[in-house]
mmCIF file of C-alpha atoms in Angstrom:
data_model
loop_
_atom_site.group_PDB
_atom_site.id
_atom_site.type_symbol
_atom_site.label_atom_id
_atom_site.label_comp_id
_atom_site.label_asym_id
_atom_site.label_seq_id
_atom_site.Cartn_x
_atom_site.Cartn_y
_atom_site.Cartn_z
ATOM 1 C CA UNK A 22 -7.909 17.374 10.040
ATOM 2 C CA UNK A 23 -11.053 16.257 12.176
ATOM 3 C CA UNK A 24 -13.219 17.673 9.370
ATOM 4 C CA UNK A 25 -11.334 16.177 6.569
ATOM 5 C CA UNK A 26 -10.671 12.698 8.442
ATOM 6 C CA UNK A 27 -14.095 12.171 9.807
ATOM 7 C CA UNK A 28 -15.657 12.957 6.390
ATOM 8 C CA UNK A 29 -13.378 10.937 4.015
ATOM 9 C CA UNK A 30 -13.538 7.902 6.389
ATOM 10 C CA UNK A 31 -17.474 8.024 6.456
ATOM 11 C CA UNK A 32 -17.737 7.961 2.673
ATOM 12 C CA UNK A 33 -15.031 5.487 2.150
ATOM 13 C CA UNK A 34 -16.468 3.022 4.852
ATOM 14 C CA UNK A 35 -20.383 3.342 3.827
ATOM 15 C CA UNK A 36 -19.677 3.841 -0.146
ATOM 16 C CA UNK A 37 -16.359 2.536 -0.783
ATOM 17 C CA UNK A 38 -15.231 6.011 -2.148
ATOM 18 C CA UNK A 39 -13.379 9.194 -1.295
ATOM 19 C CA UNK A 40 -14.899 11.889 -3.133
ATOM 20 C CA UNK A 41 -13.048 14.624 -5.095
ATOM 21 C CA UNK A 42 -15.807 17.300 -4.141
ATOM 22 C CA UNK A 43 -15.065 16.946 -0.590
ATOM 23 C CA UNK A 44 -11.239 17.433 -0.896
ATOM 24 C CA UNK A 45 -11.565 20.241 -3.331
ATOM 25 C CA UNK A 46 -13.879 21.807 -0.763
ATOM 26 C CA UNK A 47 -11.309 21.491 1.829
ATOM 27 C CA UNK A 48 -8.222 22.485 0.003
ATOM 28 C CA UNK A 49 -8.674 26.519 -0.308
ATOM 29 C CA UNK A 50 -9.470 26.526 3.541
ATOM 30 C CA UNK A 51 -6.215 24.343 3.987
ATOM 31 C CA UNK A 52 -4.040 26.643 1.856
ATOM 32 C CA UNK A 53 -5.286 30.064 3.870
ATOM 33 C CA UNK A 54 -4.517 28.221 7.183
ATOM 34 C CA UNK A 55 -0.832 27.328 5.668
ATOM 35 C CA UNK A 56 -0.477 30.653 4.521
ATOM 36 C CA UNK A 57 -1.556 32.216 8.052
ATOM 37 C CA UNK A 58 0.665 29.718 9.802
ATOM 38 C CA UNK A 59 3.788 31.132 7.760
ATOM 39 C CA UNK A 60 2.784 34.833 8.386
ATOM 40 C CA UNK A 61 1.852 34.507 12.141
ATOM 41 C CA UNK A 62 4.875 32.350 13.157
ATOM 42 C CA UNK A 63 7.220 34.355 10.787
ATOM 43 C CA UNK A 64 8.511 31.188 9.587
ATOM 44 C CA UNK A 65 12.017 31.615 7.393
ATOM 45 C CA UNK A 66 12.730 30.453 3.910
ATOM 46 C CA UNK A 67 14.263 27.024 5.061
ATOM 47 C CA UNK A 68 11.410 25.972 7.035
ATOM 48 C CA UNK A 69 8.660 26.839 4.205
ATOM 49 C CA UNK A 70 11.099 25.053 1.624
ATOM 50 C CA UNK A 71 11.176 22.018 3.952
ATOM 51 C CA UNK A 72 7.249 21.961 4.016
ATOM 52 C CA UNK A 73 7.186 22.135 0.297
ATOM 53 C CA UNK A 74 9.560 19.427 -0.229
ATOM 54 C CA UNK A 75 8.135 17.206 2.205
ATOM 55 C CA UNK A 76 4.536 17.798 0.402
ATOM 56 C CA UNK A 77 6.364 17.124 -3.071
ATOM 57 C CA UNK A 78 7.992 13.818 -1.623
ATOM 58 C CA UNK A 79 4.851 12.457 -0.170
ATOM 59 C CA UNK A 80 2.653 13.243 -2.960
ATOM 60 C CA UNK A 81 5.298 11.421 -5.450
ATOM 61 C CA UNK A 82 5.256 8.384 -2.859
ATOM 62 C CA UNK A 83 1.283 8.567 -2.894
ATOM 63 C CA UNK A 84 1.261 8.324 -6.786
ATOM 64 C CA UNK A 85 3.674 5.536 -6.831
ATOM 65 C CA UNK A 86 1.367 3.705 -4.368
ATOM 66 C CA UNK A 87 -1.385 4.026 -6.485
ATOM 67 C CA UNK A 88 0.565 3.141 -9.674
ATOM 68 C CA UNK A 89 1.654 -0.123 -7.904
ATOM 69 C CA UNK A 90 -2.399 -0.536 -6.733
ATOM 70 C CA UNK A 91 -1.410 -0.447 -3.006
ATOM 71 C CA UNK A 92 -3.859 2.635 -3.016
ATOM 72 C CA UNK A 93 -6.733 3.827 -4.806
ATOM 73 C CA UNK A 94 -6.644 7.107 -6.305
ATOM 74 C CA UNK A 95 -8.764 8.690 -3.395
ATOM 75 C CA UNK A 96 -6.247 7.303 -0.824
ATOM 76 C CA UNK A 97 -3.254 8.998 -2.525
ATOM 77 C CA UNK A 98 -5.267 12.345 -2.698
ATOM 78 C CA UNK A 99 -6.144 12.286 0.726
ATOM 79 C CA UNK A 100 -2.682 11.363 1.648
ATOM 80 C CA UNK A 101 -1.452 14.510 -0.083
ATOM 81 C CA UNK A 102 -4.141 16.868 1.234
ATOM 82 C CA UNK A 103 -3.138 15.805 4.971
ATOM 83 C CA UNK A 104 0.582 16.641 4.200
ATOM 84 C CA UNK A 105 -0.670 20.359 3.846
ATOM 85 C CA UNK A 106 -2.636 19.843 7.064
ATOM 86 C CA UNK A 107 0.259 18.643 9.337
ATOM 87 C CA UNK A 108 2.842 21.152 10.227
ATOM 88 C CA UNK A 109 6.498 20.246 10.011
ATOM 89 C CA UNK A 110 7.253 20.758 13.675
ATOM 90 C CA UNK A 111 4.872 18.016 14.571
ATOM 91 C CA UNK A 112 6.739 15.105 13.156
ATOM 92 C CA UNK A 113 9.682 13.622 14.908
ATOM 93 C CA UNK A 114 12.475 15.281 12.995
ATOM 94 C CA UNK A 115 16.096 15.914 12.588
ATOM 95 C CA UNK A 116 17.940 18.746 10.863
ATOM 96 C CA UNK A 117 18.712 16.608 7.981
ATOM 97 C CA UNK A 118 15.438 14.807 7.194
ATOM 98 C CA UNK A 119 13.804 15.992 4.105
ATOM 99 C CA UNK A 120 10.916 14.075 4.332
ATOM 100 C CA UNK A 121 9.362 14.137 7.835
ATOM 101 C CA UNK A 122 5.938 13.068 6.555
ATOM 102 C CA UNK A 123 7.445 9.394 6.228
ATOM 103 C CA UNK A 124 6.606 9.271 10.119
ATOM 104 C CA UNK A 125 3.142 9.722 8.926
ATOM 105 C CA UNK A 126 3.461 7.143 6.176
ATOM 106 C CA UNK A 127 4.678 4.744 9.061
ATOM 107 C CA UNK A 128 1.791 5.523 11.034
ATOM 108 C CA UNK A 129 -0.824 4.861 8.478
ATOM 109 C CA UNK A 130 0.520 1.571 7.361
ATOM 110 C CA UNK A 131 1.276 0.436 10.816
ATOM 111 C CA UNK A 132 -2.700 0.741 11.672
ATOM 112 C CA UNK A 133 -3.498 -0.525 8.125
ATOM 113 C CA UNK A 134 -1.398 -3.767 8.994
ATOM 114 C CA UNK A 135 -2.574 -4.316 12.238
ATOM 115 C CA UNK A 136 -6.282 -4.019 10.994
ATOM 116 C CA UNK A 137 -5.501 -6.688 8.042
ATOM 117 C CA UNK A 138 -3.612 -8.947 10.445
ATOM 118 C CA UNK A 139 -6.193 -8.841 13.127
ATOM 119 C CA UNK A 140 -8.914 -9.447 10.734
ATOM 120 C CA UNK A 141 -7.123 -12.072 8.810
ATOM 121 C CA UNK A 142 -6.449 -14.079 12.255
ATOM 122 C CA UNK A 143 -10.199 -13.774 12.931
ATOM 123 C CA UNK A 144 -11.378 -14.918 9.577
ATOM 124 C CA UNK A 145 -8.626 -17.883 10.048
ATOM 125 C CA UNK A 146 -10.027 -19.045 13.293
ATOM 126 C CA UNK A 147 -13.856 -18.568 12.181
ATOM 127 C CA UNK A 148 -12.822 -21.010 9.187
ATOM 128 C CA UNK A 149 -11.354 -23.457 11.549
ATOM 129 C CA UNK A 150 -14.334 -23.528 13.850
ATOM 130 C CA UNK A 151 -16.817 -24.035 10.783
ATOM 131 C CA UNK A 152 -14.224 -26.557 9.150
ATOM 132 C CA UNK A 153 -13.746 -24.754 6.066
ATOM 133 C CA UNK A 154 -10.116 -24.415 6.198
ATOM 134 C CA UNK A 155 -9.236 -27.286 4.267
ATOM 135 C CA UNK A 156 -10.632 -25.622 1.245
ATOM 136 C CA UNK A 157 -7.665 -23.369 1.103
ATOM 137 C CA UNK A 158 -4.948 -25.796 -0.184
ATOM 138 C CA UNK A 159 -1.402 -24.596 -0.677
ATOM 139 C CA UNK A 160 -2.073 -21.141 0.083
ATOM 140 C CA UNK A 161 1.408 -20.524 0.670
ATOM 141 C CA UNK A 162 4.116 -20.598 -2.226
ATOM 142 C CA UNK A 163 6.488 -23.727 -2.033
ATOM 143 C CA UNK A 164 9.809 -23.383 -0.764
ATOM 144 C CA UNK A 165 11.801 -23.465 -4.013
ATOM 145 C CA UNK A 166 9.761 -20.418 -5.122
ATOM 146 C CA UNK A 167 10.099 -18.686 -1.953
ATOM 147 C CA UNK A 168 13.654 -18.948 -0.982
ATOM 148 C CA UNK A 169 15.152 -17.272 -4.376
ATOM 149 C CA UNK A 170 12.984 -14.257 -3.729
ATOM 150 C CA UNK A 171 14.230 -13.825 -0.113
ATOM 151 C CA UNK A 172 17.733 -13.991 -1.484
ATOM 152 C CA UNK A 173 16.975 -11.551 -4.366
ATOM 153 C CA UNK A 174 15.086 -9.197 -2.156
ATOM 154 C CA UNK A 175 17.902 -9.453 0.270
ATOM 155 C CA UNK A 176 20.640 -8.813 -2.260
ATOM 156 C CA UNK A 177 18.582 -5.764 -3.848
ATOM 157 C CA UNK A 178 18.108 -4.037 -0.557
ATOM 158 C CA UNK A 179 21.908 -4.349 0.319
ATOM 159 C CA UNK A 180 22.802 -3.031 -3.113
ATOM 160 C CA UNK A 181 20.807 0.001 -2.820
ATOM 161 C CA UNK A 182 21.962 0.611 0.575
ATOM 162 C CA UNK A 183 25.703 0.465 -0.772
ATOM 163 C CA UNK A 184 24.529 2.879 -3.917
ATOM 164 C CA UNK A 185 22.964 5.421 -1.561
ATOM 165 C CA UNK A 186 25.990 5.431 0.830
ATOM 166 C CA UNK A 187 28.359 6.041 -2.370
ATOM 167 C CA UNK A 188 25.928 9.253 -3.437
ATOM 168 C CA UNK A 189 24.817 10.929 -0.150
ATOM 169 C CA UNK A 190 26.868 11.858 2.858
ATOM 170 C CA UNK A 191 26.587 9.400 5.903
ATOM 171 C CA UNK A 192 24.971 12.192 8.108
ATOM 172 C CA UNK A 193 22.021 12.333 5.748
ATOM 173 C CA UNK A 194 21.665 8.983 5.441
ATOM 174 C CA UNK A 195 21.431 8.424 9.108
ATOM 175 C CA UNK A 196 18.795 10.924 9.286
ATOM 176 C CA UNK A 197 16.770 9.504 6.451
ATOM 177 C CA UNK A 198 17.687 5.892 6.832
ATOM 178 C CA UNK A 199 13.844 4.597 7.056
ATOM 179 C CA UNK A 200 13.261 6.319 3.791
ATOM 180 C CA UNK A 201 16.028 4.250 2.082
ATOM 181 C CA UNK A 202 13.898 1.121 3.167
ATOM 182 C CA UNK A 203 10.713 2.345 2.046
ATOM 183 C CA UNK A 204 12.479 3.179 -1.395
ATOM 184 C CA UNK A 205 13.795 -0.595 -1.186
ATOM 185 C CA UNK A 206 10.391 -1.740 -0.382
ATOM 186 C CA UNK A 207 8.816 0.064 -3.537
ATOM 187 C CA UNK A 208 11.436 -1.324 -5.811
ATOM 188 C CA UNK A 209 11.023 -4.865 -4.820
ATOM 189 C CA UNK A 210 7.347 -4.796 -4.865
ATOM 190 C CA UNK A 211 7.301 -3.336 -8.270
ATOM 191 C CA UNK A 212 9.976 -6.128 -9.646
ATOM 192 C CA UNK A 213 8.147 -8.986 -7.820
ATOM 193 C CA UNK A 214 5.020 -7.870 -9.898
ATOM 194 C CA UNK A 215 6.595 -8.529 -13.005
ATOM 195 C CA UNK A 216 8.914 -11.583 -12.471
ATOM 196 C CA UNK A 217 7.337 -14.781 -12.377
ATOM 197 C CA UNK A 218 10.064 -17.206 -13.004
ATOM 198 C CA UNK A 219 12.238 -18.693 -10.205
ATOM 199 C CA UNK A 220 15.153 -18.846 -12.552
ATOM 200 C CA UNK A 221 15.009 -15.229 -13.290
ATOM 201 C CA UNK A 222 15.236 -14.334 -9.436
ATOM 202 C CA UNK A 223 18.442 -16.550 -9.010
ATOM 203 C CA UNK A 224 20.005 -14.906 -12.115
ATOM 204 C CA UNK A 225 19.356 -11.506 -10.520
ATOM 205 C CA UNK A 226 20.502 -12.412 -7.024
ATOM 206 C CA UNK A 227 23.845 -13.725 -8.666
ATOM 207 C CA UNK A 228 24.220 -10.536 -10.574
ATOM 208 C CA UNK A 229 23.607 -8.355 -7.574
ATOM 209 C CA UNK A 230 26.072 -10.431 -5.671
ATOM 210 C CA UNK A 231 28.642 -9.829 -8.374
ATOM 211 C CA UNK A 232 28.375 -6.344 -8.540
ATOM 212 C CA UNK A 233 28.435 -5.941 -4.928
ATOM 213 C CA UNK A 234 31.789 -8.130 -4.791
ATOM 214 C CA UNK A 235 33.445 -6.099 -7.641
ATOM 215 C CA UNK A 236 32.714 -2.593 -6.645
ATOM 216 C CA UNK A 237 32.275 -3.085 -2.747
ATOM 217 C CA UNK A 238 34.500 -6.067 -2.098
ATOM 218 C CA UNK A 239 37.140 -4.140 0.109
ATOM 219 C CA UNK A 240 34.391 -2.606 2.350
ATOM 220 C CA UNK A 241 31.965 -3.687 4.988
ATOM 221 C CA UNK A 242 28.782 -4.091 3.095
ATOM 222 C CA UNK A 243 26.456 -3.131 6.272
ATOM 223 C CA UNK A 244 27.073 -2.993 9.881
ATOM 224 C CA UNK A 245 25.179 -4.998 12.374
ATOM 225 C CA UNK A 246 22.031 -3.076 12.562
ATOM 226 C CA UNK A 247 21.765 -2.423 8.898
ATOM 227 C CA UNK A 248 22.167 -6.110 8.138
ATOM 228 C CA UNK A 249 19.462 -6.798 10.639
ATOM 229 C CA UNK A 250 17.135 -4.311 9.132
ATOM 230 C CA UNK A 251 17.780 -5.484 5.880
ATOM 231 C CA UNK A 252 17.165 -9.206 6.546
ATOM 232 C CA UNK A 253 13.805 -8.029 8.281
ATOM 233 C CA UNK A 254 12.855 -5.753 5.319
ATOM 234 C CA UNK A 255 13.490 -8.512 2.620
ATOM 235 C CA UNK A 256 11.832 -11.077 4.643
ATOM 236 C CA UNK A 257 8.446 -8.957 5.433
ATOM 237 C CA UNK A 258 8.341 -7.804 1.801
ATOM 238 C CA UNK A 259 8.320 -11.404 0.657
ATOM 239 C CA UNK A 260 6.104 -12.959 3.174
ATOM 240 C CA UNK A 261 3.562 -10.378 2.873
ATOM 241 C CA UNK A 262 3.703 -10.443 -0.676
ATOM 242 C CA UNK A 263 3.240 -14.167 -0.672
ATOM 243 C CA UNK A 264 0.180 -14.238 1.686
ATOM 244 C CA UNK A 265 -1.528 -10.891 0.763
ATOM 245 C CA UNK A 266 -4.340 -12.659 -1.040
ATOM 246 C CA UNK A 267 -5.167 -15.267 1.439
ATOM 247 C CA UNK A 268 -8.562 -13.408 2.362
ATOM 248 C CA UNK A 269 -8.456 -10.733 -0.347
ATOM 249 C CA UNK A 270 -12.136 -12.165 -1.529
ATOM 250 C CA UNK A 271 -15.313 -12.643 -0.241
ATOM 251 C CA UNK A 272 -18.714 -14.513 -1.778
ATOM 252 C CA UNK A 273 -22.010 -12.719 -2.079
ATOM 253 C CA UNK A 274 -25.447 -13.327 -3.365
ATOM 254 C CA UNK A 275 -25.445 -12.236 -6.955
ATOM 255 C CA UNK A 276 -28.434 -10.305 -6.203
ATOM 256 C CA UNK A 277 -26.338 -8.233 -3.652
ATOM 257 C CA UNK A 278 -24.143 -7.070 -6.213
ATOM 258 C CA UNK A 279 -23.763 -3.201 -6.522
ATOM 259 C CA UNK A 280 -22.190 -0.324 -8.486
ATOM 260 C CA UNK A 281 -18.519 0.299 -7.063
ATOM 261 C CA UNK A 282 -17.966 -3.455 -6.371
ATOM 262 C CA UNK A 283 -14.858 -5.198 -8.024
ATOM 263 C CA UNK A 284 -15.258 -8.459 -9.408
ATOM 264 C CA UNK A 285 -12.695 -11.345 -8.904
ATOM 265 C CA UNK A 286 -10.798 -12.663 -11.957
ATOM 266 C CA UNK A 287 -12.679 -16.270 -11.837
ATOM 267 C CA UNK A 288 -15.992 -14.523 -11.625
ATOM 268 C CA UNK A 289 -15.403 -12.501 -14.884
ATOM 269 C CA UNK A 290 -14.407 -15.833 -16.606
ATOM 270 C CA UNK A 291 -17.691 -17.484 -15.854
ATOM 271 C CA UNK A 292 -19.310 -14.749 -18.086
ATOM 272 C CA UNK A 293 -17.539 -16.024 -21.066
ATOM 273 C CA UNK A 294 -20.283 -18.316 -22.099
ATOM 274 C CA UNK A 295 -23.146 -15.831 -21.646
ATOM 275 C CA UNK A 296 -24.776 -13.924 -24.647
ATOM 276 C CA UNK A 297 -26.147 -11.231 -22.362
ATOM 277 C CA UNK A 298 -24.907 -7.859 -23.506
ATOM 278 C CA UNK A 299 -23.078 -5.334 -21.159
ATOM 279 C CA UNK A 300 -21.475 -8.173 -18.784
ATOM 280 C CA UNK A 301 -17.840 -7.206 -17.700
ATOM 281 C CA UNK A 302 -15.036 -8.843 -19.844
ATOM 282 C CA UNK A 303 -12.289 -7.872 -17.922
ATOM 283 C CA UNK A 304 -10.847 -7.207 -14.282
ATOM 284 C CA UNK A 305 -7.601 -6.294 -12.781
ATOM 285 C CA UNK A 306 -8.855 -6.669 -9.496
ATOM 286 C CA UNK A 307 -8.462 -2.901 -8.660
ATOM 287 C CA UNK A 308 -10.459 -0.031 -8.327
ATOM 288 C CA UNK A 309 -9.920 0.685 -12.091
ATOM 289 C CA UNK A 310 -12.373 -2.195 -12.488
ATOM 290 C CA UNK A 311 -15.322 -1.180 -10.243
ATOM 291 C CA UNK A 312 -18.785 -2.045 -11.790
ATOM 292 C CA UNK A 313 -20.907 0.596 -13.283
ATOM 293 C CA UNK A 314 -24.636 0.586 -12.565
ATOM 294 C CA UNK A 315 -25.284 -0.774 -16.271
ATOM 295 C CA UNK A 316 -22.953 -3.543 -15.852
ATOM 296 C CA UNK A 317 -24.728 -4.376 -12.207
ATOM 297 C CA UNK A 318 -27.924 -4.551 -14.097
ATOM 298 C CA UNK A 319 -26.386 -7.054 -16.695
ATOM 299 C CA UNK A 320 -25.000 -9.313 -13.890
ATOM 300 C CA UNK A 321 -28.333 -9.554 -12.179
ATOM 301 C CA UNK A 322 -30.154 -10.635 -15.515
ATOM 302 C CA UNK A 323 -27.343 -12.969 -15.946
ATOM 303 C CA UNK A 324 -28.076 -14.598 -12.640
ATOM 304 C CA UNK A 325 -31.571 -15.922 -13.790
ATOM 305 C CA UNK A 326 -30.055 -16.917 -17.451
ATOM 306 C CA UNK A 327 -29.195 -20.401 -18.541
ATOM 307 C CA UNK A 328 -25.240 -20.010 -17.359
ATOM 308 C CA UNK A 329 -25.619 -17.878 -14.486
ATOM 309 C CA UNK A 330 -25.178 -18.588 -10.676
ATOM 310 C CA UNK A 331 -26.666 -17.268 -7.489
ATOM 311 C CA UNK A 332 -23.281 -16.360 -6.030
ATOM 312 C CA UNK A 333 -20.021 -14.628 -7.382
ATOM 313 C CA UNK A 334 -16.799 -13.377 -5.761
ATOM 314 C CA UNK A 335 -15.682 -9.871 -5.319
ATOM 315 C CA UNK A 336 -12.625 -8.363 -3.992
ATOM 316 C CA UNK A 337 -12.965 -7.238 -0.498
ATOM 317 C CA UNK A 338 -13.009 -3.509 -0.028
ATOM 318 C CA UNK A 339 -10.662 -2.229 2.857
ATOM 319 C CA UNK A 340 -11.027 1.455 3.391
ATOM 320 C CA UNK A 341 -7.802 3.256 3.786
ATOM 321 C CA UNK A 342 -9.119 6.772 4.887
ATOM 322 C CA UNK A 343 -9.646 5.777 8.394
ATOM 323 C CA UNK A 344 -6.195 4.345 8.597
ATOM 324 C CA UNK A 345 -4.829 7.775 6.991
ATOM 325 C CA UNK A 346 -6.896 9.682 9.531
ATOM 326 C CA UNK A 347 -6.048 7.867 12.572
ATOM 327 C CA UNK A 348 -2.270 7.766 11.446
ATOM 328 C CA UNK A 349 -2.417 11.794 11.146
ATOM 329 C CA UNK A 350 -4.151 11.720 14.805
ATOM 330 C CA UNK A 351 -1.308 9.456 16.167
ATOM 331 C CA UNK A 352 1.485 12.247 14.923
ATOM 332 C CA UNK A 353 -0.576 14.886 16.848
ATOM 333 C CA UNK A 354 -0.992 13.038 20.082
ATOM 334 C CA UNK A 355 2.670 11.872 20.090
ATOM 335 C CA UNK A 356 3.734 15.565 19.761
ATOM 336 C CA UNK A 357 1.299 16.887 22.112
ATOM 337 C CA UNK A 358 0.980 14.477 24.694
ATOM 338 C CA UNK A 359 3.730 11.818 24.573
#
């Protein structure tokens, strides 16, 4: 775990990448250790099956996070590899928990959230001290846009919870409650990505309420704890989605642009008037739009051209490998020390 974590964290922080060649070198070693663990400790079929199911569920979630652009491809691969390193008995678990690795996911995102929150507060106070905060006008969406999103998110989480109650036994849901919230978060994030109209949110919220009233009208929809959890889940999702781009960019001298950087959308728009060949014509502000060496050379030629600028905006890179590494360390420390 230390070798994998330190290697990937170093490359992610220094070069902005997690290299496949490093992951592939560790994979056979980890598989040998896993097999040895099964043989030496004489694990039964149920324990081995749970380990495999935990890995498969975690890998699917990692792929979804990559698909929804919350993670880069390297982050998803690293998380799957870490699931093969951490034995099931290390996690806080119960008999009915089919995905104990969820606690690793919680640790990873908790560390990531604290880092981003701390950095955002630091940058905010830095801007306030330098008198630059007035440049960020209306960074938060207006109330008439936010409130329908809150209501819709709340109704969707509520609807998913009731659906799961009908499908799975209550004891299973109690053991896997946080997984249901995580599924709700992924679902809402996917929908928020595609829906832009306030009217659509209102219509969907009304439809969700109608479905609940028709099929669950005679049953209590949620107990007190679930109600609080649902409200907090929906609120946190929409709030983080609303302010997530607040400090998502940084301005750099054009001469310092390098391969692997990701351009902001407004920077790519500045290239439209230029006739210099090889300039990037599109960016989705994800790792899929990393600059190549040829594109970097074209941008540096553009800087000294008629329509060039000496500064451009790029998407800030937040290395996630250290969060995955530290999250796994926390899981081990909790088991052996706490």
